[in-house]
PDB file of N, CA and C in Angstrom:
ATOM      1  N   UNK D   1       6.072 -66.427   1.030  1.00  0.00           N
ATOM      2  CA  UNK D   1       6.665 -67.512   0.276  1.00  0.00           C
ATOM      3  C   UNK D   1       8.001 -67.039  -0.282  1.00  0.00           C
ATOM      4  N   UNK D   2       9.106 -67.964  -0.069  1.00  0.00           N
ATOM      5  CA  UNK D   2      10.370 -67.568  -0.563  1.00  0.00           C
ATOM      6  C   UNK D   2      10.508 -68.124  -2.088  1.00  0.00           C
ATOM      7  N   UNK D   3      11.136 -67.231  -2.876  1.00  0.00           N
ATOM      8  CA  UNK D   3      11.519 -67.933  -4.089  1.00  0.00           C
ATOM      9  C   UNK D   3      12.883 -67.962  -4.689  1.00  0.00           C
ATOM     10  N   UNK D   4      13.512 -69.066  -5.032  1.00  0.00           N
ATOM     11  CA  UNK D   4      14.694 -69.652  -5.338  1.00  0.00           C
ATOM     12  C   UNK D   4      15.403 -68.158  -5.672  1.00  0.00           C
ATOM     13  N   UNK D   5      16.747 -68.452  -5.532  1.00  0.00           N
ATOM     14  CA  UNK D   5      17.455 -67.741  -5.677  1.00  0.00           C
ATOM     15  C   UNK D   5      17.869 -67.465  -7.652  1.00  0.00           C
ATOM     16  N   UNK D   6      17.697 -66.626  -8.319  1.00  0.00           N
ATOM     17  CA  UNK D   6      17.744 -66.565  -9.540  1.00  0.00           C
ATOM     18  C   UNK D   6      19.101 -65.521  -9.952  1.00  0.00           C
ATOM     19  N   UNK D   7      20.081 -65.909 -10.884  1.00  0.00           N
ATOM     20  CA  UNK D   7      20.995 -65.677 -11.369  1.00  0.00           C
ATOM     21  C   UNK D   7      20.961 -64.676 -12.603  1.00  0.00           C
ATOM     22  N   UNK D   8      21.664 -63.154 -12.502  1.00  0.00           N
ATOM     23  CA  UNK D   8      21.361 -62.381 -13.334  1.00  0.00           C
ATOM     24  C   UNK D   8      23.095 -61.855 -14.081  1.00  0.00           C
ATOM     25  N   UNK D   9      23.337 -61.529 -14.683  1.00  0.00           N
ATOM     26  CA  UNK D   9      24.448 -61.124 -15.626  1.00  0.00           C
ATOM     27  C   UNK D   9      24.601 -59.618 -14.994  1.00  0.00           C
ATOM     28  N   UNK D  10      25.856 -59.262 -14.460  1.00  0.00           N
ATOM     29  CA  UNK D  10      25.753 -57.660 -14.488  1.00  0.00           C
ATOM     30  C   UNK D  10      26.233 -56.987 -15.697  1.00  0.00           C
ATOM     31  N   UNK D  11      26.750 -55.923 -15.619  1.00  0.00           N
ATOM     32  CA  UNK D  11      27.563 -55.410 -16.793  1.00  0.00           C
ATOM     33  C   UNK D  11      28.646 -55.789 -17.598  1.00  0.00           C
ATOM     34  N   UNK D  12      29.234 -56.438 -16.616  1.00  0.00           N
ATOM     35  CA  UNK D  12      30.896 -57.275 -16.604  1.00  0.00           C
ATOM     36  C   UNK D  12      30.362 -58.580 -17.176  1.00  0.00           C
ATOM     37  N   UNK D  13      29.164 -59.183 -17.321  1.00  0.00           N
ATOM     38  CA  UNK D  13      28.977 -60.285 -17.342  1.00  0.00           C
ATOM     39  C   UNK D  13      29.063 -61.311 -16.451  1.00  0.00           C
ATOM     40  N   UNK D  14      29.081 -60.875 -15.312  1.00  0.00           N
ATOM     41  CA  UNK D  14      29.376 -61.942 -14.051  1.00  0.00           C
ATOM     42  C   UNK D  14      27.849 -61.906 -13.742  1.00  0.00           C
ATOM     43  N   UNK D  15      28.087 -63.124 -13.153  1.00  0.00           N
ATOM     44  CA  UNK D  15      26.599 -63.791 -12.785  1.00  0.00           C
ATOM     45  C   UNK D  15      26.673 -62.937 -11.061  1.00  0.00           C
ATOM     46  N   UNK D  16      25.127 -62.667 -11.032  1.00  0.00           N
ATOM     47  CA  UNK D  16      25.001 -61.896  -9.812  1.00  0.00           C
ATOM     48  C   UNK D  16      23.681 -62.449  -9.216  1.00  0.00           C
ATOM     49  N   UNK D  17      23.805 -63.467  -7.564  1.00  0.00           N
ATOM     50  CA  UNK D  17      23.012 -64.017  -7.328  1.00  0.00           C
ATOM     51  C   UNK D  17      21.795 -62.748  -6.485  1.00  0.00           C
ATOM     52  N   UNK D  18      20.336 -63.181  -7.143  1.00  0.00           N
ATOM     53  CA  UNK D  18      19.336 -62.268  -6.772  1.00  0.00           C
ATOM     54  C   UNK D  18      18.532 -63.251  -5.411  1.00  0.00           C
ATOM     55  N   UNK D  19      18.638 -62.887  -4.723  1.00  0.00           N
ATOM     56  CA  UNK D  19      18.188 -64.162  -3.251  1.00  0.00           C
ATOM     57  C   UNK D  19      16.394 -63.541  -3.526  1.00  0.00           C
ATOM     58  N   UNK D  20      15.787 -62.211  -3.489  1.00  0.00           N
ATOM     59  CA  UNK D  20      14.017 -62.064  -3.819  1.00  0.00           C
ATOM     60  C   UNK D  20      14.412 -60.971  -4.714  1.00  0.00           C
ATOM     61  N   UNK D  21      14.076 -61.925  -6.147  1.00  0.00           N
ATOM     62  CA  UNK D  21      13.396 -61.432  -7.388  1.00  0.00           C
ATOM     63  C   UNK D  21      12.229 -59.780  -6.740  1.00  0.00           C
ATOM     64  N   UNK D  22      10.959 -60.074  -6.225  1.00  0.00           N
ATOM     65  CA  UNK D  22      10.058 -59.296  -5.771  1.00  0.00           C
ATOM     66  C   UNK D  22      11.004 -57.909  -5.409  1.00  0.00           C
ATOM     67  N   UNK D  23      11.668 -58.454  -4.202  1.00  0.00           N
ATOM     68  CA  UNK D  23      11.962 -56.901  -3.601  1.00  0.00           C
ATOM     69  C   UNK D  23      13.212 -56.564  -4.341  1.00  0.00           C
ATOM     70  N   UNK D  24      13.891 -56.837  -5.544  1.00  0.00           N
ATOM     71  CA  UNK D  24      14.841 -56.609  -6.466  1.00  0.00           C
ATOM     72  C   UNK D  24      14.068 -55.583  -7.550  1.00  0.00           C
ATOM     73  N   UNK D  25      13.142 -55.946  -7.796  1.00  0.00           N
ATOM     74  CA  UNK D  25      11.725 -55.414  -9.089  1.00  0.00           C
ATOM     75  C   UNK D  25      11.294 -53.680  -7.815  1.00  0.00           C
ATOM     76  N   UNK D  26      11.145 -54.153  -6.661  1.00  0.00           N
ATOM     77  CA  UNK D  26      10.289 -53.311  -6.047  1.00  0.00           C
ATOM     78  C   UNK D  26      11.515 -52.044  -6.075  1.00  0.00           C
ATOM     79  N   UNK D  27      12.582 -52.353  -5.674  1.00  0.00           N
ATOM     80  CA  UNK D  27      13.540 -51.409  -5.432  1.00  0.00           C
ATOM     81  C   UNK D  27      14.004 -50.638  -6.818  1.00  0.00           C
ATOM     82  N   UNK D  28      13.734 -51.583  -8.405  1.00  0.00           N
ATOM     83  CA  UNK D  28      13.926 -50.895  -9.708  1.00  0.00           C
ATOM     84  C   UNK D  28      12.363 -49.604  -9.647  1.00  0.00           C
ATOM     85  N   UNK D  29      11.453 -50.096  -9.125  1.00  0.00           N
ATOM     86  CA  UNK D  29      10.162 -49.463  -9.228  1.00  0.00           C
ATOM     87  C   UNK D  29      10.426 -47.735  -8.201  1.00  0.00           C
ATOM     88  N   UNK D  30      11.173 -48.283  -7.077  1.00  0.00           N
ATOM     89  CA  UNK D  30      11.231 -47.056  -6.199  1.00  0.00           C
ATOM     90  C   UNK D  30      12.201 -46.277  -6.467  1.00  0.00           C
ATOM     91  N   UNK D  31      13.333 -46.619  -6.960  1.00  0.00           N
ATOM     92  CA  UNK D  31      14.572 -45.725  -7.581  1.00  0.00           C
ATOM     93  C   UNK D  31      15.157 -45.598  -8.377  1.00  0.00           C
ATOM     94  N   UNK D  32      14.500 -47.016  -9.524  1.00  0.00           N
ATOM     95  CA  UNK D  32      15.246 -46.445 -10.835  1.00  0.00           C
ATOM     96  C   UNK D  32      13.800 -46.716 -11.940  1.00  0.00           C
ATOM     97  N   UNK D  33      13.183 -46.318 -11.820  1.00  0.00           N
ATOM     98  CA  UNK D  33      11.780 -46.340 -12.275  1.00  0.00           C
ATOM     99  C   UNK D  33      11.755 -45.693 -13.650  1.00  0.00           C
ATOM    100  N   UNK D  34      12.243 -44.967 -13.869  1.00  0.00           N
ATOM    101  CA  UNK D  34      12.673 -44.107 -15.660  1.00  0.00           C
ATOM    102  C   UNK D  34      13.990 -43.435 -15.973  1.00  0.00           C
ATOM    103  N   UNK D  35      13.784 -43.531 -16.880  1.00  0.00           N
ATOM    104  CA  UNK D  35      15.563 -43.427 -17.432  1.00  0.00           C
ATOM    105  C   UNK D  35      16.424 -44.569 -17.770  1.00  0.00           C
ATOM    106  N   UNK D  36      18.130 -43.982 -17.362  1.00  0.00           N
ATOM    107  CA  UNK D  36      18.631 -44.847 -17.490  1.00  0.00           C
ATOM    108  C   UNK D  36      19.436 -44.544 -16.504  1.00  0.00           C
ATOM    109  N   UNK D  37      19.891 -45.345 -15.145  1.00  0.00           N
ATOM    110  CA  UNK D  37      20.654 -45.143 -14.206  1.00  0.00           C
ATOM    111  C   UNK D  37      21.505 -46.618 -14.196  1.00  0.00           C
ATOM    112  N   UNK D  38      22.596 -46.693 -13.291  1.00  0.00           N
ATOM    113  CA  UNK D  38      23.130 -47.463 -12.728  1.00  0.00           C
ATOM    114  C   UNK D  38      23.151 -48.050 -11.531  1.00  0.00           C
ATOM    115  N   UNK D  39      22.655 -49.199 -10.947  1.00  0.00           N
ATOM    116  CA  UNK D  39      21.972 -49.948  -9.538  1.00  0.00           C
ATOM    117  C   UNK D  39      23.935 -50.904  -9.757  1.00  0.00           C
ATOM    118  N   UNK D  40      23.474 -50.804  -8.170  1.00  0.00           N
ATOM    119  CA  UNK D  40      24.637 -51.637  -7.299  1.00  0.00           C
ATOM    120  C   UNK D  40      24.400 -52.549  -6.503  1.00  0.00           C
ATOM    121  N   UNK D  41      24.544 -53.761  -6.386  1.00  0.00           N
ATOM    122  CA  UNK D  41      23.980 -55.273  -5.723  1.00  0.00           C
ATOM    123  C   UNK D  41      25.268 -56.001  -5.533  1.00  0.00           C
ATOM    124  N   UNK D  42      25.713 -55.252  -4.297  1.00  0.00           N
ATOM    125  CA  UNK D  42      26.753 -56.210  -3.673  1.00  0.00           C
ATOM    126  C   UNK D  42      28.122 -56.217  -4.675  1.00  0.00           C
ATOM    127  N   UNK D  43      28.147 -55.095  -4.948  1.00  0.00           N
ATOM    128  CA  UNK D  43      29.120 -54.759  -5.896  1.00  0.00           C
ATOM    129  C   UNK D  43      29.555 -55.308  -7.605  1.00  0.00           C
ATOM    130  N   UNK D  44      28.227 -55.823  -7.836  1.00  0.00           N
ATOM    131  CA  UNK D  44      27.996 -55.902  -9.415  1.00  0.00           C
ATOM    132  C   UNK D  44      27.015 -54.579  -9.495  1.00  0.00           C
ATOM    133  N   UNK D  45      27.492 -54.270 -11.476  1.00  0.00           N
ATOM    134  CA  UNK D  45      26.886 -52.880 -11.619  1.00  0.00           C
ATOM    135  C   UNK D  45      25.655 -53.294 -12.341  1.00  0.00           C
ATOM    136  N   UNK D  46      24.588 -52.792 -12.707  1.00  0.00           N
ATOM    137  CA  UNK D  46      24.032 -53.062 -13.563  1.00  0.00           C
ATOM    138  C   UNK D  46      23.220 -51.779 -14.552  1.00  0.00           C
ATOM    139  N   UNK D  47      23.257 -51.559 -15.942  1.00  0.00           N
ATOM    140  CA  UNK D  47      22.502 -50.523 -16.375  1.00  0.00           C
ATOM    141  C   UNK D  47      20.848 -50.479 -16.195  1.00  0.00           C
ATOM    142  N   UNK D  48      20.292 -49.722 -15.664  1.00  0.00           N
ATOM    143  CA  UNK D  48      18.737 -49.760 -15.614  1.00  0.00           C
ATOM    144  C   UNK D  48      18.274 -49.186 -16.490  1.00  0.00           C
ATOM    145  N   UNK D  49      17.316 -49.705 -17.322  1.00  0.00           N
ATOM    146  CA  UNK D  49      17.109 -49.157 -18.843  1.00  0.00           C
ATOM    147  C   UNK D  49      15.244 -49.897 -18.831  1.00  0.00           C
ATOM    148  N   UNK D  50      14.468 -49.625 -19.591  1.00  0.00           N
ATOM    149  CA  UNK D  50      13.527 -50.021 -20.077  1.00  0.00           C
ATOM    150  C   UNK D  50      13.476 -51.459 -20.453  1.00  0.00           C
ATOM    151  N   UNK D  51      14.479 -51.909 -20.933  1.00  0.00           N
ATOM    152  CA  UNK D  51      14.729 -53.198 -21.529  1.00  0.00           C
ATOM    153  C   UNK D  51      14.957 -54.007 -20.014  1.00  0.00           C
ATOM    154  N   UNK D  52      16.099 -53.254 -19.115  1.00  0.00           N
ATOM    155  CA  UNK D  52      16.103 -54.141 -17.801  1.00  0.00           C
ATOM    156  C   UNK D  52      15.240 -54.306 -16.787  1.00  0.00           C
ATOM    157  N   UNK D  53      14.333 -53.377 -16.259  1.00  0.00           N
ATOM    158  CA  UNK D  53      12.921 -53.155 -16.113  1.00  0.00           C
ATOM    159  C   UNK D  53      12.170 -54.555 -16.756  1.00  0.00           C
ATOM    160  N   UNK D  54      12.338 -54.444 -17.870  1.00  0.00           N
ATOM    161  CA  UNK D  54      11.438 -55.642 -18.758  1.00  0.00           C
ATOM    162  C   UNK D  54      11.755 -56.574 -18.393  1.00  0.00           C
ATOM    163  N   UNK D  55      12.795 -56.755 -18.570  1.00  0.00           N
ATOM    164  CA  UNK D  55      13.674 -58.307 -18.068  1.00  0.00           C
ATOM    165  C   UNK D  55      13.093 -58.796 -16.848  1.00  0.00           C
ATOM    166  N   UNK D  56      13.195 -57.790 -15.446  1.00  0.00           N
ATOM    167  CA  UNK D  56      13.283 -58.511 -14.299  1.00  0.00           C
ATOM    168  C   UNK D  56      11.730 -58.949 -14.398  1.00  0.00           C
ATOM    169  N   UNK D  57      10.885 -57.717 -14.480  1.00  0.00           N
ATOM    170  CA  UNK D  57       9.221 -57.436 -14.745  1.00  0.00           C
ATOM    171  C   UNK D  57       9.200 -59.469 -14.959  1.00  0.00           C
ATOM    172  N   UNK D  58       9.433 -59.762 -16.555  1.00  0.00           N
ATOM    173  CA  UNK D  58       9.113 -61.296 -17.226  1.00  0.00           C
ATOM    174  C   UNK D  58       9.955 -61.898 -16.023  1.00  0.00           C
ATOM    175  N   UNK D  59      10.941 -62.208 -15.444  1.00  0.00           N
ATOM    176  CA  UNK D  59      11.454 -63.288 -14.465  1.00  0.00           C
ATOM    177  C   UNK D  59      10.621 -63.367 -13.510  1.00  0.00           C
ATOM    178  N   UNK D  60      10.011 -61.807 -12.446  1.00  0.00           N
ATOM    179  CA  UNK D  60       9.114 -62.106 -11.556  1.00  0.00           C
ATOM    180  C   UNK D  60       7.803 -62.729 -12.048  1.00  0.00           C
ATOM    181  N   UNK D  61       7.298 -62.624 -13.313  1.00  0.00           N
ATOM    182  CA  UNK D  61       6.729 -63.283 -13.656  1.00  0.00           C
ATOM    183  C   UNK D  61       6.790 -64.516 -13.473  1.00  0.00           C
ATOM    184  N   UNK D  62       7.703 -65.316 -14.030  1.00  0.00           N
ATOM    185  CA  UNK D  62       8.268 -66.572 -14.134  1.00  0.00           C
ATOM    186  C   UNK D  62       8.535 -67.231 -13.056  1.00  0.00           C
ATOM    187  N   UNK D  63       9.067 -66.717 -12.058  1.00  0.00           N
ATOM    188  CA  UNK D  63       9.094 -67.331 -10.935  1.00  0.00           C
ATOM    189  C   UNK D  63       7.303 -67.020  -9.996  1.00  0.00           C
ATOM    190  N   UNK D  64       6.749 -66.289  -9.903  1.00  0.00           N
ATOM    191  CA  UNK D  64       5.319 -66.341 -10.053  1.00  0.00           C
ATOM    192  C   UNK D  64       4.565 -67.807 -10.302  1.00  0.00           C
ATOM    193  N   UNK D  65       4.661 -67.695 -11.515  1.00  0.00           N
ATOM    194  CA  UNK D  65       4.523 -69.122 -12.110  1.00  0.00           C
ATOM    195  C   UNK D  65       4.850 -70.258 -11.941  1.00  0.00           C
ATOM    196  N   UNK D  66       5.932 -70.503 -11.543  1.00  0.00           N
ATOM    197  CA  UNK D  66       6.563 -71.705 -10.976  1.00  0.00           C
ATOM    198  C   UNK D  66       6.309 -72.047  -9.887  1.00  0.00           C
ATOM    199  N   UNK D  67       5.890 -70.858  -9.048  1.00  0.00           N
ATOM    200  CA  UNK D  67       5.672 -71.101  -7.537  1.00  0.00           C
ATOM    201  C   UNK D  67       4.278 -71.059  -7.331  1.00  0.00           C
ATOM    202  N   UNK D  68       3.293 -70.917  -7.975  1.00  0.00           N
ATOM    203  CA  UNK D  68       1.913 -70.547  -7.811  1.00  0.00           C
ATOM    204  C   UNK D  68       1.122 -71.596  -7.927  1.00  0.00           C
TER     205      UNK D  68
END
């Protein structure tokens, strides 16, 4: 099942379109899993932190939900 394309803020504040939430979460899980690093998506930056982890974690949720 595909799910809508969801809109995230990078560092700059530019909106950065996420086409799968899932394999966006899966790829924070496989390489930026603790700490605090910096991820690159098509050339927006974003800080990976506990808090951003959290963030995506509640959206896949949310879209979960919407689609379920």
């Amino acid at each position: 099942m595909s799910l809508k394309i969801i809109n995230i803020q990078d560092d700059q504040g530019r909106d950065c379109a996420i086409r799968d939430i899932r394999a966006f979460q899966k790829h924070l899980q496989l390489f930026h899993r603790t700490g605090v690093s910096v991820h690159d998506e098509d050339g927006h930056y974003f800080t990976v932190d506990d808090a951003f982890r959290q963030k995506i974690d509640k959206l896949v949720e949310e879209a979960d939900r919407s689609h379920g």
